[in-house]
Amino acid sequence: DVKVTQSSRYLVKRTGEKVFLECVQDMDHENMFWYRQDPGLGLRLIYFSYDVKMKEKGDIPEGYSVSREKKERFSLILESASTNQTSMYLCASRSAGQGAAEAFFGQGTRLTVV
Amino acid sequence: SQQGEEDPQALSIQEGENATMNCSYKTSINNLQWYRQNSGRGLVHLILIRSNEREKHSGRLRVTLDTSKKSSSLLITASRAADTASYFCATASYNTDKLIFGTGTRLQVFP
């Protein structure tokens, strides 16, 4: 059974803290994604990685960075957490190429910044 | 933003009725996909339609694609209470493997 696993289901952090959200996939997918989901705004792409150490900015990269040192792991980093980063964060992975099909999602991390 | 939009934002129907939701997108696409999200969980893939296809069926799902209007629709026939969820469209382009999602439609099906 294919799996995308996010390290935490719920997380509470203080303003100014450095926050790491981890995502691991076991499908040997080239592509991995971080999205944030807010009511009425759908899923917005933060960062996309198409290979180890390779990344592209999405629509809302400000305040975030990412790390992909190994193919199976993609980390989202909030350099200095702020209350407007309180949100649901979703990780996904997908195989590469034009024939590529579905993305597989983790269960989500609901982050609250206080 | 490249994000697409879906309408309606919310839809409430009775069991047995059909549910139609629409998706509009902004760029040229390789394919368009529909996903379902149960409350507060990750998304699950439902169906994919390629840019050279106009209609596709899977069980009670029917998807249409009009690339000239940059729009797609998802029809769920004979809906059930278990279909209650949020539904999202996502587009994949030719020149990138990015997957861009829409704003979603919340579907409530009453027994």
mmCIF file of C-alpha atoms in Angstrom:
data_model
loop_
_atom_site.group_PDB
_atom_site.id
_atom_site.type_symbol
_atom_site.label_atom_id
_atom_site.label_comp_id
_atom_site.label_asym_id
_atom_site.label_seq_id
_atom_site.Cartn_x
_atom_site.Cartn_y
_atom_site.Cartn_z
ATOM 1 C CA ASP A 1 0.000 0.000 0.000
ATOM 2 C CA VAL A 2 1.458 3.334 -1.076
ATOM 3 C CA LYS A 3 2.154 5.798 1.648
ATOM 4 C CA VAL A 4 2.929 9.440 2.263
ATOM 5 C CA THR A 5 3.555 10.081 5.931
ATOM 6 C CA GLN A 6 3.662 13.454 7.628
ATOM 7 C CA SER A 7 5.502 13.566 10.914
ATOM 8 C CA SER A 8 2.771 15.234 12.975
ATOM 9 C CA ARG A 9 -1.007 15.387 12.797
ATOM 10 C CA TYR A 10 -1.275 18.413 15.087
ATOM 11 C CA LEU A 11 1.387 20.932 16.075
ATOM 12 C CA VAL A 12 1.341 24.014 18.287
ATOM 13 C CA LYS A 13 4.277 26.407 18.081
ATOM 14 C CA ARG A 14 5.104 29.853 19.406
ATOM 15 C CA THR A 15 5.596 32.956 17.285
ATOM 16 C CA GLY A 16 9.216 33.273 16.191
ATOM 17 C CA GLU A 17 10.045 29.584 16.534
ATOM 18 C CA LYS A 18 11.693 27.676 13.708
ATOM 19 C CA VAL A 19 9.322 24.892 12.672
ATOM 20 C CA PHE A 20 10.089 21.745 10.686
ATOM 21 C CA LEU A 21 7.357 19.747 8.963
ATOM 22 C CA GLU A 22 8.551 16.414 7.661
ATOM 23 C CA CYS A 23 7.137 14.274 4.877
ATOM 24 C CA VAL A 24 8.261 10.805 3.781
ATOM 25 C CA GLN A 25 7.032 8.777 0.790
ATOM 26 C CA ASP A 26 7.742 5.133 0.029
ATOM 27 C CA MET A 27 6.897 5.116 -3.693
ATOM 28 C CA ASP A 28 10.244 6.289 -5.128
ATOM 29 C CA HIS A 29 8.488 9.351 -6.613
ATOM 30 C CA GLU A 30 10.568 12.086 -8.149
ATOM 31 C CA ASN A 31 8.102 14.885 -7.385
ATOM 32 C CA MET A 32 7.065 16.092 -3.961
ATOM 33 C CA PHE A 33 4.884 19.024 -3.000
ATOM 34 C CA TRP A 34 3.959 21.146 -0.006
ATOM 35 C CA TYR A 35 0.576 22.859 0.014
ATOM 36 C CA ARG A 36 -1.246 24.889 2.590
ATOM 37 C CA GLN A 37 -5.004 24.744 2.859
ATOM 38 C CA ASP A 38 -7.147 27.550 4.233
ATOM 39 C CA PRO A 39 -10.946 27.851 4.202
ATOM 40 C CA GLY A 40 -12.220 29.332 0.958
ATOM 41 C CA LEU A 41 -8.745 29.382 -0.597
ATOM 42 C CA GLY A 42 -8.350 25.730 -1.485
ATOM 43 C CA LEU A 43 -4.858 24.264 -1.726
ATOM 44 C CA ARG A 44 -2.080 26.704 -2.512
ATOM 45 C CA LEU A 45 1.323 25.436 -3.590
ATOM 46 C CA ILE A 46 4.187 26.550 -1.357
ATOM 47 C CA TYR A 47 7.101 24.624 -2.877
ATOM 48 C CA PHE A 48 7.623 21.815 -5.334
ATOM 49 C CA SER A 49 10.647 19.524 -5.628
ATOM 50 C CA TYR A 50 11.346 17.550 -8.805
ATOM 51 C CA ASP A 51 14.509 15.783 -7.657
ATOM 52 C CA VAL A 52 16.931 15.557 -4.765
ATOM 53 C CA LYS A 53 18.171 19.057 -3.902
ATOM 54 C CA MET A 54 15.992 20.557 -6.691
ATOM 55 C CA LYS A 55 13.072 22.836 -5.930
ATOM 56 C CA GLU A 56 10.750 25.412 -7.436
ATOM 57 C CA LYS A 57 8.744 28.082 -5.707
ATOM 58 C CA GLY A 58 5.011 27.783 -5.762
ATOM 59 C CA ASP A 59 2.452 30.551 -5.419
ATOM 60 C CA ILE A 60 3.152 31.408 -1.766
ATOM 61 C CA PRO A 61 6.791 30.669 -0.825
ATOM 62 C CA GLU A 62 7.327 33.721 1.393
ATOM 63 C CA GLY A 63 8.218 32.784 4.950
ATOM 64 C CA TYR A 64 8.973 29.180 4.005
ATOM 65 C CA SER A 65 11.943 27.168 2.831
ATOM 66 C CA VAL A 66 12.322 23.495 1.928
ATOM 67 C CA SER A 67 14.934 20.774 2.027
ATOM 68 C CA ARG A 68 15.207 17.583 0.000
ATOM 69 C CA GLU A 69 18.421 15.764 0.802
ATOM 70 C CA LYS A 70 17.025 12.292 0.085
ATOM 71 C CA LYS A 71 14.509 11.260 -2.546
ATOM 72 C CA GLU A 72 11.975 9.976 -0.050
ATOM 73 C CA ARG A 73 11.977 12.958 2.309
ATOM 74 C CA PHE A 74 10.789 16.526 1.769
ATOM 75 C CA SER A 75 10.871 18.989 4.636
ATOM 76 C CA LEU A 76 9.054 22.301 4.961
ATOM 77 C CA ILE A 77 10.693 24.875 7.199
ATOM 78 C CA LEU A 78 9.069 27.903 8.715
ATOM 79 C CA GLU A 79 12.076 30.088 9.474
ATOM 80 C CA SER A 80 10.289 32.244 12.054
ATOM 81 C CA ALA A 81 6.719 31.132 12.619
ATOM 82 C CA SER A 82 4.018 33.779 12.573
ATOM 83 C CA THR A 83 0.326 33.592 13.450
ATOM 84 C CA ASN A 84 -0.657 34.001 9.781
ATOM 85 C CA GLN A 85 1.035 30.665 9.109
ATOM 86 C CA THR A 86 -1.571 28.881 11.210
ATOM 87 C CA SER A 87 -3.029 26.480 8.669
ATOM 88 C CA MET A 88 -3.383 22.898 7.457
ATOM 89 C CA TYR A 89 -0.255 21.750 5.624
ATOM 90 C CA LEU A 90 -0.472 18.922 3.106
ATOM 91 C CA CYS A 91 2.396 17.000 1.555
ATOM 92 C CA ALA A 92 2.021 15.047 -1.683
ATOM 93 C CA SER A 93 4.162 12.990 -4.024
ATOM 94 C CA ARG A 94 3.809 11.980 -7.652
ATOM 95 C CA SER A 95 5.889 10.285 -10.315
ATOM 96 C CA ALA A 96 7.498 12.508 -12.946
ATOM 97 C CA GLY A 97 6.840 12.971 -16.659
ATOM 98 C CA GLN A 98 3.928 13.835 -18.922
ATOM 99 C CA GLY A 99 2.386 10.432 -18.439
ATOM 100 C CA ALA A 100 2.347 10.988 -14.726
ATOM 101 C CA ALA A 101 -0.983 10.585 -13.084
ATOM 102 C CA GLU A 102 -2.266 10.904 -9.587
ATOM 103 C CA ALA A 103 -0.692 12.522 -6.572
ATOM 104 C CA PHE A 104 -0.706 10.775 -3.229
ATOM 105 C CA PHE A 105 -1.282 12.829 -0.115
ATOM 106 C CA GLY A 106 -0.297 12.605 3.500
ATOM 107 C CA GLN A 107 -2.902 12.988 6.220
ATOM 108 C CA GLY A 108 -2.058 16.642 6.807
ATOM 109 C CA THR A 109 -0.501 18.611 9.658
ATOM 110 C CA ARG A 110 -2.675 21.161 11.373
ATOM 111 C CA LEU A 111 -0.277 23.827 12.633
ATOM 112 C CA THR A 112 -1.296 26.441 15.143
ATOM 113 C CA VAL A 113 1.076 29.336 15.837
ATOM 114 C CA VAL A 114 0.342 31.175 19.092
ATOM 115 C CA SER B 1 -1.502 33.089 -9.029
ATOM 116 C CA GLN B 2 -2.066 30.110 -11.274
ATOM 117 C CA GLN B 3 -4.765 28.730 -9.050
ATOM 118 C CA GLY B 4 -8.019 27.718 -10.672
ATOM 119 C CA GLU B 5 -11.475 28.323 -9.312
ATOM 120 C CA GLU B 6 -14.376 26.036 -8.652
ATOM 121 C CA ASP B 7 -18.036 26.722 -8.340
ATOM 122 C CA PRO B 8 -20.181 26.481 -6.501
ATOM 123 C CA GLN B 9 -18.197 26.930 -3.287
ATOM 124 C CA ALA B 10 -20.795 24.823 -1.502
ATOM 125 C CA LEU B 11 -23.567 22.517 -2.650
ATOM 126 C CA SER B 12 -26.305 20.794 -0.633
ATOM 127 C CA ILE B 13 -28.472 18.079 -2.145
ATOM 128 C CA GLN B 14 -30.628 15.112 -1.159
ATOM 129 C CA GLU B 15 -29.533 11.520 -1.560
ATOM 130 C CA GLY B 16 -30.337 10.232 -5.022
ATOM 131 C CA GLU B 17 -29.900 13.609 -6.711
ATOM 132 C CA ASN B 18 -27.050 14.427 -9.046
ATOM 133 C CA ALA B 19 -24.273 16.822 -8.039
ATOM 134 C CA THR B 20 -22.416 18.958 -10.564
ATOM 135 C CA MET B 21 -19.357 21.036 -9.778
ATOM 136 C CA ASN B 22 -17.333 23.148 -12.171
ATOM 137 C CA CYS B 23 -13.676 24.040 -12.431
ATOM 138 C CA SER B 24 -12.032 26.840 -14.402
ATOM 139 C CA TYR B 25 -8.281 27.070 -14.882
ATOM 140 C CA LYS B 26 -5.825 29.550 -16.354
ATOM 141 C CA THR B 27 -3.041 27.838 -18.297
ATOM 142 C CA SER B 28 -2.691 25.225 -21.033
ATOM 143 C CA ILE B 29 -2.820 21.768 -19.526
ATOM 144 C CA ASN B 30 -1.612 18.239 -20.107
ATOM 145 C CA ASN B 31 -4.315 16.759 -17.930
ATOM 146 C CA LEU B 32 -6.890 17.681 -15.305
ATOM 147 C CA GLN B 33 -7.615 15.622 -12.213
ATOM 148 C CA TRP B 34 -10.336 15.555 -9.600
ATOM 149 C CA TYR B 35 -9.716 14.772 -5.945
ATOM 150 C CA ARG B 36 -11.903 14.229 -2.932
ATOM 151 C CA GLN B 37 -11.154 15.256 0.660
ATOM 152 C CA ASN B 38 -13.043 13.955 3.639
ATOM 153 C CA SER B 39 -13.213 16.398 6.513
ATOM 154 C CA GLY B 40 -9.745 17.437 7.676
ATOM 155 C CA ARG B 41 -7.902 14.625 5.909
ATOM 156 C CA GLY B 42 -5.591 14.231 2.928
ATOM 157 C CA LEU B 43 -6.875 14.198 -0.632
ATOM 158 C CA VAL B 44 -7.683 11.079 -2.628
ATOM 159 C CA HIS B 45 -7.503 10.906 -6.409
ATOM 160 C CA LEU B 46 -10.812 10.238 -8.202
ATOM 161 C CA ILE B 47 -10.328 10.565 -11.950
ATOM 162 C CA LEU B 48 -8.008 12.026 -14.576
ATOM 163 C CA ILE B 49 -8.893 13.415 -18.000
ATOM 164 C CA ARG B 50 -6.241 14.228 -20.587
ATOM 165 C CA SER B 51 -6.262 17.373 -22.707
ATOM 166 C CA ASN B 52 -7.207 15.420 -25.852
ATOM 167 C CA GLU B 53 -10.245 13.841 -24.156
ATOM 168 C CA ARG B 54 -13.650 15.478 -23.847
ATOM 169 C CA GLU B 55 -15.441 13.130 -21.487
ATOM 170 C CA LYS B 56 -14.578 10.335 -19.114
ATOM 171 C CA HIS B 57 -16.579 8.042 -16.849
ATOM 172 C CA SER B 58 -15.720 6.090 -13.746
ATOM 173 C CA GLY B 59 -18.569 4.428 -11.886
ATOM 174 C CA ARG B 60 -20.955 7.211 -10.804
ATOM 175 C CA LEU B 61 -18.488 9.907 -11.852
ATOM 176 C CA ARG B 62 -18.576 11.724 -15.168
ATOM 177 C CA VAL B 63 -15.973 14.331 -16.050
ATOM 178 C CA THR B 64 -16.023 16.666 -19.027
ATOM 179 C CA LEU B 65 -13.265 18.916 -20.294
ATOM 180 C CA ASP B 66 -13.516 21.938 -22.600
ATOM 181 C CA THR B 67 -10.000 23.177 -23.306
ATOM 182 C CA SER B 68 -11.264 26.088 -25.430
ATOM 183 C CA LYS B 69 -13.072 27.459 -22.373
ATOM 184 C CA LYS B 70 -10.448 26.207 -19.918
ATOM 185 C CA SER B 71 -13.111 24.499 -17.871
ATOM 186 C CA SER B 72 -14.118 21.095 -16.550
ATOM 187 C CA SER B 73 -17.103 19.683 -14.731
ATOM 188 C CA LEU B 74 -17.531 16.753 -12.373
ATOM 189 C CA LEU B 75 -20.920 15.063 -12.185
ATOM 190 C CA ILE B 76 -21.723 12.616 -9.405
ATOM 191 C CA THR B 77 -24.874 10.702 -10.223
ATOM 192 C CA ALA B 78 -27.289 9.201 -7.707
ATOM 193 C CA SER B 79 -25.415 10.766 -4.804
ATOM 194 C CA ARG B 80 -25.154 9.115 -1.400
ATOM 195 C CA ALA B 81 -24.601 10.526 2.076
ATOM 196 C CA ALA B 82 -21.107 9.014 1.922
ATOM 197 C CA ASP B 83 -20.289 11.363 -0.989
ATOM 198 C CA THR B 84 -20.271 14.261 1.494
ATOM 199 C CA ALA B 85 -16.795 15.738 1.144
ATOM 200 C CA SER B 86 -14.852 18.551 -0.519
ATOM 201 C CA TYR B 87 -13.938 18.119 -4.167
ATOM 202 C CA PHE B 88 -10.964 19.748 -5.873
ATOM 203 C CA CYS B 89 -9.764 19.947 -9.437
ATOM 204 C CA ALA B 90 -6.044 20.018 -10.187
ATOM 205 C CA THR B 91 -4.211 20.807 -13.401
ATOM 206 C CA ALA B 92 -0.889 19.545 -14.702
ATOM 207 C CA SER B 93 0.903 21.462 -17.457
ATOM 208 C CA TYR B 94 3.159 20.253 -20.264
ATOM 209 C CA ASN B 95 6.283 22.148 -19.230
ATOM 210 C CA THR B 96 6.290 21.393 -15.506
ATOM 211 C CA ASP B 97 5.298 18.602 -13.155
ATOM 212 C CA LYS B 98 3.651 21.092 -10.810
ATOM 213 C CA LEU B 99 0.111 20.226 -9.788
ATOM 214 C CA ILE B 100 -2.082 23.286 -9.241
ATOM 215 C CA PHE B 101 -5.314 22.919 -7.302
ATOM 216 C CA GLY B 102 -8.523 24.884 -7.389
ATOM 217 C CA THR B 103 -10.449 26.403 -4.513
ATOM 218 C CA GLY B 104 -12.748 23.414 -4.036
ATOM 219 C CA THR B 105 -16.465 22.667 -3.712
ATOM 220 C CA ARG B 106 -17.954 21.481 -0.405
ATOM 221 C CA LEU B 107 -20.655 18.917 -1.110
ATOM 222 C CA GLN B 108 -23.216 17.969 1.530
ATOM 223 C CA VAL B 109 -25.554 15.085 0.736
ATOM 224 C CA PHE B 110 -28.508 14.721 3.100
ATOM 225 C CA PRO B 111 -30.028 11.272 3.729
#
